[in-house]
Coordinates of C-alpha atoms in Angstrom, one line a residue:
X4 CA 112.1 115.1 63.0
X5 CA 115.9 114.7 62.6
X6 CA 118.6 113.6 64.9
X7 CA 122.3 113.2 64.4
X8 CA 123.9 110.6 66.7
X9 CA 127.4 111.6 67.8
X10 CA 128.4 108.4 69.6
X11 CA 127.4 105.6 67.2
X12 CA 130.1 103.4 68.6
X13 CA 128.9 103.8 72.1
X14 CA 129.4 100.2 73.2
X15 CA 133.0 100.2 72.3
X16 CA 133.3 103.6 74.0
X17 CA 131.8 102.3 77.2
X18 CA 134.2 99.4 77.1
X19 CA 137.2 101.6 76.6
X20 CA 136.1 103.9 79.4
X21 CA 135.9 101.0 81.8
X22 CA 139.3 99.6 80.7
X23 CA 140.9 103.0 81.0
X24 CA 139.6 103.3 84.6
X25 CA 141.0 99.9 85.4
X26 CA 144.3 101.0 84.0
X27 CA 144.8 103.8 86.5
X28 CA 143.3 106.6 84.4
X29 CA 142.5 109.9 86.2
X30 CA 139.1 108.3 87.0
X31 CA 140.7 105.0 87.8
X32 CA 141.5 102.4 90.3
X33 CA 143.4 103.3 93.5
X34 CA 144.6 101.0 96.2
X35 CA 144.2 102.2 99.8
X36 CA 145.6 99.6 102.2
X37 CA 144.6 96.8 99.8
X38 CA 141.1 98.2 99.3
X39 CA 139.9 98.7 95.7
X40 CA 138.5 102.1 95.0
X41 CA 137.3 102.6 91.4
X42 CA 135.6 105.8 90.4
X43 CA 134.0 105.5 87.0
X44 CA 132.3 108.5 85.3
X45 CA 130.2 107.8 82.3
X46 CA 128.6 110.7 80.4
X47 CA 125.8 110.1 77.9
X48 CA 125.9 112.4 75.0
X49 CA 122.4 113.2 73.6
X50 CA 121.8 113.1 69.8
X51 CA 122.0 116.4 68.1
X52 CA 118.6 117.8 67.0
X53 CA 118.9 118.9 63.4
X54 CA 117.3 122.2 62.4
X55 CA 117.9 122.7 58.7
X56 CA 117.3 126.1 57.2
X57 CA 114.9 124.7 54.6
X58 CA 112.8 122.8 57.2
X59 CA 113.0 124.5 60.6
X60 CA 112.0 122.6 63.7
X61 CA 108.5 123.2 65.1
X62 CA 108.2 125.2 68.3
X63 CA 107.0 122.2 70.4
X64 CA 108.6 118.8 70.8
X65 CA 106.5 115.8 69.9
X66 CA 106.1 112.7 72.0
X67 CA 107.8 110.8 69.2
X68 CA 110.9 113.0 69.5
X69 CA 110.9 112.5 73.3
X70 CA 110.6 108.8 72.9
X71 CA 113.6 108.8 70.5
X72 CA 115.8 110.5 73.1
X73 CA 114.5 108.0 75.8
X74 CA 115.5 105.1 73.6
X75 CA 118.9 106.8 73.0
X76 CA 119.8 107.1 76.7
X77 CA 118.3 103.7 77.4
X78 CA 120.7 102.0 74.9
X79 CA 123.7 103.8 76.5
X80 CA 122.7 102.7 80.0
X81 CA 122.2 99.2 78.9
X82 CA 125.5 99.2 77.1
X83 CA 127.3 100.5 80.2
X84 CA 125.8 97.8 82.4
X85 CA 126.6 95.1 79.8
X86 CA 130.2 96.2 79.3
X87 CA 130.7 96.4 83.1
X88 CA 129.4 92.8 83.3
X89 CA 131.7 91.7 80.5
X90 CA 134.8 93.4 81.9
X91 CA 134.1 92.0 85.4
X92 CA 133.9 88.5 84.0
X93 CA 137.5 88.8 83.0
X94 CA 138.8 90.8 86.0
X95 CA 138.8 89.0 89.3
X96 CA 139.6 92.2 91.2
X97 CA 136.6 93.9 89.7
X98 CA 134.2 91.0 90.0
X99 CA 134.9 90.5 93.7
X100 CA 135.7 93.8 95.3
X101 CA 136.0 94.3 99.0
X102 CA 133.9 96.6 101.1
X103 CA 135.5 99.8 99.7
X104 CA 133.7 99.1 96.4
X105 CA 133.3 100.8 93.1
X106 CA 131.6 104.2 92.5
X107 CA 129.7 104.8 89.3
X108 CA 128.6 108.2 88.1
X109 CA 126.2 108.5 85.2
X110 CA 125.8 112.0 83.7
X111 CA 123.4 113.1 81.1
X112 CA 124.7 115.9 78.8
X113 CA 122.4 118.8 77.8
X114 CA 120.4 118.7 74.6
X115 CA 122.1 120.4 71.7
X116 CA 121.3 121.4 68.1
X117 CA 123.2 121.8 64.9
X118 CA 121.5 125.2 64.4
X119 CA 119.8 126.6 67.5
X120 CA 116.1 127.4 67.1
X121 CA 115.0 131.0 67.0
X122 CA 112.6 130.7 70.0
X123 CA 113.1 129.2 73.4
X124 CA 110.2 126.7 73.4
X125 CA 112.6 123.8 73.0
X126 CA 115.3 125.1 75.4
X127 CA 113.4 124.1 78.6
X128 CA 112.1 120.6 79.1
X129 CA 109.4 119.1 81.3
X130 CA 108.8 115.8 79.6
X131 CA 110.8 113.1 81.4
X132 CA 113.0 110.6 79.7
X133 CA 112.3 106.9 80.4
X134 CA 114.5 103.9 80.7
X135 CA 113.3 101.2 78.4
X136 CA 113.4 97.5 79.4
X137 CA 114.9 97.9 82.9
X138 CA 114.1 94.3 83.6
X139 CA 116.9 93.2 81.2
X140 CA 119.7 95.2 82.9
X141 CA 122.3 92.7 84.1
X142 CA 123.0 92.5 87.8
X143 CA 126.3 94.2 88.9
X144 CA 127.1 93.1 92.5
X145 CA 130.4 95.0 92.5
X146 CA 128.9 98.5 92.3
X147 CA 128.8 100.1 95.8
X148 CA 127.9 103.7 95.0
X149 CA 125.8 105.2 92.2
X150 CA 125.3 108.9 91.2
X151 CA 122.9 110.0 88.5
X152 CA 122.9 113.7 87.4
X153 CA 122.6 116.0 84.5
X154 CA 125.7 117.8 83.3
X155 CA 125.5 121.5 84.2
X156 CA 124.6 123.7 81.2
X157 CA 125.3 127.1 83.0
X158 CA 122.9 128.7 80.5
X159 CA 119.4 130.1 80.5
X160 CA 117.1 130.6 83.4
X161 CA 118.6 129.0 86.5
X162 CA 121.1 127.2 84.3
X163 CA 118.4 124.9 82.9
X164 CA 118.9 125.5 79.2
X165 CA 118.6 122.2 77.4
X166 CA 118.6 120.0 80.5
X167 CA 116.6 116.9 79.9
X168 CA 114.8 115.7 83.1
X169 CA 114.7 111.9 83.8
X170 CA 111.8 110.0 85.1
X171 CA 112.3 109.4 88.8
X172 CA 111.8 105.8 88.0
X173 CA 115.2 105.7 86.3
X174 CA 117.4 106.0 89.4
X175 CA 115.3 103.3 91.1
X176 CA 115.5 101.0 88.1
X177 CA 119.2 101.5 87.9
X178 CA 119.8 100.6 91.5
X179 CA 117.5 97.6 91.4
X180 CA 120.2 95.9 89.2
X181 CA 122.9 96.7 91.8
X182 CA 122.3 94.1 94.6
X183 CA 125.2 95.3 96.9
X184 CA 124.8 99.0 96.5
X185 CA 125.3 101.0 99.7
X186 CA 125.0 104.6 98.5
X187 CA 122.7 106.5 96.1
X188 CA 123.4 110.1 95.1
X189 CA 120.8 112.2 93.3
X190 CA 122.1 115.8 93.4
X191 CA 119.2 117.2 91.4
X192 CA 115.9 115.4 90.8
X193 CA 114.7 117.8 88.1
X194 CA 111.9 119.4 90.1
X195 CA 111.0 123.1 89.6
X196 CA 108.4 123.9 92.3
X197 CA 107.9 127.5 91.2
X198 CA 107.5 129.4 87.9
X199 CA 110.3 131.8 87.0
X200 CA 109.1 135.4 87.9
X201 CA 110.1 137.1 84.7
X202 CA 108.2 140.3 83.7
X203 CA 108.2 138.8 80.2
X204 CA 105.0 136.9 79.7
X205 CA 106.5 134.6 77.0
X206 CA 109.4 133.7 79.3
X207 CA 107.2 133.3 82.4
X208 CA 104.1 131.5 81.0
X209 CA 105.5 129.7 78.0
X210 CA 109.2 129.1 77.5
X211 CA 110.2 128.3 81.1
X212 CA 106.9 127.0 82.5
X213 CA 107.5 124.0 84.7
X214 CA 104.6 121.9 83.4
X215 CA 102.5 120.6 86.2
X216 CA 101.4 117.3 84.7
X217 CA 104.8 115.7 84.2
X218 CA 105.9 116.9 87.6
X219 CA 102.9 115.3 89.4
X220 CA 103.3 112.1 87.4
X221 CA 107.0 111.8 88.2
X222 CA 106.4 112.2 91.9
X223 CA 103.6 109.6 91.9
X224 CA 105.7 107.2 89.9
X225 CA 108.6 107.5 92.4
X226 CA 106.5 107.0 95.5
X227 CA 104.4 104.1 94.0
X228 CA 107.6 102.4 92.7
X229 CA 109.0 102.3 96.2
X230 CA 105.8 100.9 97.7
X231 CA 105.2 98.4 94.8
X232 CA 108.8 97.6 93.7
X233 CA 108.5 94.5 91.7
X234 CA 105.6 96.0 89.7
X235 CA 107.5 99.2 88.7
X236 CA 111.1 97.9 88.7
X237 CA 110.9 95.1 86.3
X238 CA 110.5 92.3 88.8
X239 CA 113.4 93.5 90.9
X240 CA 113.7 95.3 94.2
X241 CA 115.7 98.1 95.8
X242 CA 118.7 96.4 97.3
X243 CA 118.5 95.9 101.1
X244 CA 122.2 96.9 101.2
X245 CA 121.3 100.5 100.4
X246 CA 122.1 102.5 103.6
X247 CA 123.0 106.0 102.5
X248 CA 121.1 108.4 100.2
X249 CA 121.5 112.0 99.2
X250 CA 118.3 112.9 97.4
X251 CA 118.0 116.6 96.3
X252 CA 114.9 116.8 94.2
X253 CA 114.8 120.6 93.7
X254 CA 117.7 123.1 93.4
X255 CA 117.8 126.2 95.5
X256 CA 119.0 129.6 94.2
X257 CA 121.4 132.0 95.7
X258 CA 119.2 135.0 94.8
X259 CA 115.4 135.5 95.2
X260 CA 113.6 134.0 92.2
X261 CA 110.0 133.3 93.2
X262 CA 106.6 134.9 93.3
X263 CA 104.9 133.4 96.3
X264 CA 101.4 134.7 95.2
X265 CA 101.2 132.5 92.1
X266 CA 98.8 129.6 92.2
X267 CA 100.6 126.2 92.3
X268 CA 99.2 122.8 91.5
X269 CA 97.9 120.1 93.8
X270 CA 100.6 117.4 93.3
X271 CA 98.8 114.9 95.5
X272 CA 95.3 114.7 93.8
X273 CA 93.8 112.2 93.0
X274 CA 95.6 110.3 95.8
X275 CA 94.5 110.9 99.4
X276 CA 98.1 111.1 100.7
X277 CA 101.2 112.3 98.9
X278 CA 102.6 109.2 97.2
X279 CA 106.0 110.9 97.0
X280 CA 106.3 111.4 100.8
X281 CA 104.8 108.0 101.5
X282 CA 107.4 106.4 99.3
X283 CA 110.3 108.3 100.8
X284 CA 109.1 107.2 104.3
X285 CA 109.2 103.6 103.1
X286 CA 112.7 103.9 101.6
X287 CA 114.1 105.5 104.8
X288 CA 113.2 102.4 106.8
X289 CA 116.5 100.8 105.6
X290 CA 118.7 103.9 105.6
X291 CA 121.4 104.9 108.1
X292 CA 122.1 108.3 106.5
X293 CA 119.6 110.5 104.6
X294 CA 120.3 114.0 103.1
X295 CA 116.9 115.1 101.6
X296 CA 115.7 118.2 99.9
X297 CA 112.1 117.8 98.8
X298 CA 108.6 119.1 98.7
X299 CA 106.9 116.9 101.4
X300 CA 104.0 116.5 103.8
X301 CA 104.1 115.0 107.3
X302 CA 103.6 111.6 105.6
X303 CA 107.4 111.7 105.0
X304 CA 107.7 110.4 108.6
X305 CA 106.5 107.1 110.1
X306 CA 103.0 107.2 111.6
X307 CA 102.8 106.6 115.3
X308 CA 101.0 103.7 116.8
X309 CA 101.6 100.0 117.5
X310 CA 100.4 99.0 114.0
X311 CA 103.3 101.0 112.5
X312 CA 106.1 99.6 114.6
X313 CA 107.7 97.8 111.6
X314 CA 107.8 101.1 109.7
X315 CA 110.1 103.0 112.1
X316 CA 113.4 104.4 111.0
X317 CA 115.3 102.4 113.6
X318 CA 118.6 102.2 111.6
X319 CA 118.9 106.0 111.0
X320 CA 122.1 107.6 112.3
X321 CA 122.2 111.0 110.4
X322 CA 119.2 112.8 109.0
X323 CA 119.1 116.1 107.2
X324 CA 115.9 117.4 105.7
X325 CA 115.3 120.6 103.8
X326 CA 111.7 121.0 103.0
X327 CA 110.3 123.6 100.6
X328 CA 107.9 126.2 102.2
X329 CA 105.4 125.1 99.5
X330 CA 103.5 122.0 100.2
X331 CA 102.6 119.3 97.6
X332 CA 98.9 120.3 97.9
X333 CA 99.6 123.8 96.7
X334 CA 99.3 125.4 100.1
X335 CA 102.2 126.9 102.1
X336 CA 103.8 126.1 105.4
X337 CA 104.5 129.9 105.8
X338 CA 102.5 133.1 105.5
X339 CA 103.3 136.8 105.5
X340 CA 104.2 138.8 108.7
X341 CA 100.7 140.1 108.8
X342 CA 99.1 136.7 108.1
X343 CA 99.0 137.2 104.3
X344 CA 98.1 134.0 102.6
X345 CA 96.4 134.8 99.3
X346 CA 96.2 131.1 98.2
X347 CA 93.9 128.5 99.7
X348 CA 95.1 125.4 98.0
X349 CA 96.5 124.2 94.7
X350 CA 94.6 123.8 91.5
X351 CA 93.7 120.3 90.1
X352 CA 96.0 119.3 87.2
X353 CA 94.3 119.0 83.8
X354 CA 95.1 116.1 81.6
X355 CA 95.4 118.4 78.7
X356 CA 96.0 122.0 79.7
X357 CA 98.8 121.3 82.1
X358 CA 101.0 119.2 79.8
X359 CA 103.3 120.5 77.1
X360 CA 101.7 120.7 73.7
X361 CA 103.0 118.5 70.9
X362 CA 101.8 120.8 68.1
X363 CA 102.2 124.5 67.2
X364 CA 99.4 126.9 67.2
X365 CA 99.1 130.4 65.6
X366 CA 99.7 132.0 69.1
X367 CA 103.2 130.6 69.2
X368 CA 104.3 133.1 66.5
X369 CA 102.7 135.9 68.4
X370 CA 104.5 134.8 71.6
X371 CA 107.9 134.9 69.9
X372 CA 107.2 138.3 68.3
X373 CA 106.2 139.7 71.8
X374 CA 109.5 138.4 73.2
X375 CA 111.5 139.8 70.4
X376 CA 109.9 143.2 70.9
X377 CA 109.9 143.2 74.7
X378 CA 112.5 140.7 75.9
X379 CA 112.4 142.1 79.4
X380 CA 108.6 142.5 79.6
X381 CA 106.5 145.6 79.9
X382 CA 108.3 148.2 82.1
X383 CA 105.0 149.3 83.6
X384 CA 104.5 145.9 85.3
X385 CA 105.0 145.6 89.1
X386 CA 108.1 143.6 89.8
X387 CA 107.0 139.9 90.0
X388 CA 109.5 138.9 92.6
X389 CA 107.5 138.6 95.8
X390 CA 109.0 136.4 98.6
X391 CA 107.2 137.4 101.8
X392 CA 106.3 134.1 103.5
X393 CA 108.4 134.3 106.7
X394 CA 106.0 133.3 109.5
X395 CA 105.0 129.6 110.1
X396 CA 101.3 128.7 109.6
X397 CA 100.7 126.8 112.8
X398 CA 98.0 124.4 111.6
X399 CA 100.2 123.3 108.6
X400 CA 103.7 123.2 110.1
X401 CA 102.9 121.7 113.4
X402 CA 101.9 118.2 112.1
X403 CA 105.2 118.1 110.2
X404 CA 107.1 119.0 113.4
X405 CA 105.1 116.5 115.5
X406 CA 105.8 113.6 113.2
X407 CA 109.5 114.6 113.0
X408 CA 109.8 114.6 116.8
X409 CA 108.0 111.2 117.0
X410 CA 110.3 109.8 114.4
X411 CA 113.4 111.0 116.2
X412 CA 112.2 109.4 119.4
X413 CA 112.1 106.0 117.6
X414 CA 115.7 106.1 116.3
X415 CA 117.9 104.5 118.9
X416 CA 121.1 104.9 116.8
X417 CA 120.5 108.5 115.8
X418 CA 123.4 111.0 116.2
X419 CA 122.1 114.1 114.4
X420 CA 118.8 115.1 112.8
X421 CA 117.9 118.4 111.4
X422 CA 114.8 119.7 109.6
X423 CA 114.9 123.2 108.1
X424 CA 113.7 125.6 105.5
X425 CA 115.0 128.9 104.1
X426 CA 112.7 131.8 104.2
X427 CA 113.2 135.1 102.4
X428 CA 112.1 138.7 102.7
X429 CA 112.1 140.1 99.1
X430 CA 108.7 141.7 98.8
X431 CA 107.3 143.1 95.5
X432 CA 107.4 146.8 95.0
X433 CA 103.7 147.2 96.0
X434 CA 104.1 145.0 99.1
X435 CA 107.2 147.0 100.1
X436 CA 105.2 150.2 99.9
X437 CA 102.5 148.6 102.2
X438 CA 105.2 147.8 104.8
X439 CA 106.9 151.2 104.5
X440 CA 108.6 151.9 107.8
X441 CA 107.4 148.6 109.3
X442 CA 109.3 146.0 107.4
X443 CA 110.1 142.9 109.6
X444 CA 113.5 142.3 108.0
X445 CA 116.0 144.0 105.7
X446 CA 115.1 143.6 102.1
X447 CA 116.7 140.6 100.3
X448 CA 117.5 139.0 103.6
X449 CA 117.2 135.2 104.0
X450 CA 117.5 133.0 107.1
X451 CA 117.2 129.4 108.0
X452 CA 114.1 128.3 110.1
X453 CA 115.1 125.0 111.7
X454 CA 114.9 122.5 114.5
X455 CA 117.9 120.1 115.1
X456 CA 118.4 117.2 117.5
X457 CA 121.9 116.3 118.7
X458 CA 122.4 113.1 120.6
X459 CA 124.5 113.0 123.8
X460 CA 128.2 113.0 122.9
X461 CA 127.6 114.2 119.4
X462 CA 129.2 117.3 117.8
X463 CA 127.4 120.5 118.7
X464 CA 127.0 123.7 116.9
X465 CA 127.4 122.9 113.2
X466 CA 129.6 121.0 110.9
X467 CA 132.9 122.2 112.4
X468 CA 132.5 120.1 115.5
X469 CA 133.6 122.7 117.9
X470 CA 132.2 121.0 121.0
X471 CA 130.4 118.0 122.4
X472 CA 127.0 117.7 124.1
X473 CA 126.8 115.8 127.4
X474 CA 123.1 115.3 127.1
X475 CA 120.7 115.2 124.1
X476 CA 119.9 118.7 122.8
X477 CA 117.1 120.1 120.6
X478 CA 118.2 123.4 119.0
X479 CA 115.5 125.7 117.7
X480 CA 116.1 128.5 115.3
X481 CA 112.6 129.8 114.8
X482 CA 112.8 133.4 116.1
X483 CA 110.0 134.4 118.6
X484 CA 107.6 131.7 117.4
X485 CA 106.9 128.7 119.8
X486 CA 105.2 125.4 119.1
X487 CA 101.9 124.7 120.9
X488 CA 102.0 122.8 124.2
X489 CA 101.4 119.3 122.7
X490 CA 104.1 119.6 120.1
X491 CA 106.5 121.2 122.6
X492 CA 106.1 118.2 124.9
X493 CA 107.2 115.8 122.2
X494 CA 110.5 117.7 121.8
X495 CA 111.0 118.2 125.5
X496 CA 111.0 114.4 125.8
X497 CA 114.0 114.3 123.5
X498 CA 116.4 116.5 125.5
X499 CA 117.3 120.0 126.6
X500 CA 115.8 122.8 124.5
X501 CA 118.1 125.6 123.2
X502 CA 116.8 128.7 121.4
X503 CA 119.1 130.2 118.8
X504 CA 118.9 133.5 117.1
X505 CA 118.3 133.8 113.3
X506 CA 121.4 134.3 111.2
X507 CA 120.6 136.6 108.3
X508 CA 122.4 136.8 105.0
X509 CA 121.8 138.7 101.8
X510 CA 121.0 135.9 99.4
X511 CA 121.5 132.2 100.2
X512 CA 124.9 130.6 100.6
X513 CA 124.9 127.4 98.7
X514 CA 126.9 124.3 99.7
X515 CA 128.0 122.2 96.8
X516 CA 127.0 118.6 96.5
X517 CA 130.6 117.7 97.3
X518 CA 130.3 119.7 100.5
X519 CA 127.2 117.9 101.5
X520 CA 128.7 114.5 100.8
X521 CA 131.8 115.3 102.9
X522 CA 129.7 116.7 105.7
X523 CA 127.5 113.6 105.8
X524 CA 130.2 111.1 104.9
X525 CA 128.6 109.8 101.7

């Protein structure tokens, strides 16, 4: 193992960055009517992995190497917090800001090499980096907004070349040391729900595999940390001042890139309920604005009943939830137009087979040779893209809808709440032949399947605010499908029902994170 550290003087660099911001650098302090507005962007450069010609890197990263990189980012985060504390001690304006506050953005650069390896085993990462000794982070009461993200690589499958995922504990551990934080932004939580449908077996099953074990563990850690904060957050708690959260755990694509017939893991087992959804539900109790993109169950929403009164989202004003058509248990909320549902639940995750290996095996060389010979796979294979799940599975989607409706009914300050999913019709070649002349949609079309609540007097019809509603409205965009009577009654109690036609596009239009922040006023 060899690493070349590129920022050995990182403490001084962090101090200089903060001072430059305070001195009206492009990131710096601006005064708006006497309000302090400091935007500080801090990028963590990862150590360079050395790959000398006389001693090439092994195909697979070891736990020791991952731990080294974790220690590296931990030292940089600790240095940033310590330098902010030091600078604040000598800056009355920084130490005692007004309500406008200070926005801090932490960005993790992609992994790099002095000489890039010949194979792609090390280009796609599933092991998550940890924050060491979070309990020793100094408290920074002057930070009002925190964003944590990976710097885009724009390379490889889905732009994920060399992106190092963080443990989902890291954002929580960071905000636990920010006692007056109001806003948390997580534009990408490093989740990859589906395998990449490449016809190349090495690419699909080896290089780009989103290893199921680390994904399950990260989700459980996140949910458990919210429910048992002092245990997981170094004796600290999530600040009660946190009111706004943009949490996008997986990243959508503009073009179809999934095979919806592939078995996916049960990310809940061995727990009885999805810890991730349960944790998000607990976090949302204190929030006023939530923009969420996640793989969830109905446990995302508060349970109904007198015993759960203290768990309602009574402060919520704006709510936007994009759920994935895949459920955490490996089943799907949607099936094919003819009821096709080839999978009946996710597989249990193995403690060995579903985690990245730490050692090379003879098959690795064969995998690389196969990729070198057939980089695009065997031309005789059926195209692996198969996105056909367009119709809701009533028994699976209605519990989610019912809990959403019940949650909305318990939010007295709510202005706007939307829950939606994008569904695609991009069938495989064989499925397209089966539907010849009877395809339900144009090929490659995508549309939003959604339900939205608008309170009386709120903006109607989208983000452009082209009108006002005089009474509460529930807008359905679900085609010809209708909920069962019991679920429908829950929504009818919320307001007038409107049924909107689908809006079809070829591929999915993507709003940027900045667009989302502006639309939701983060």
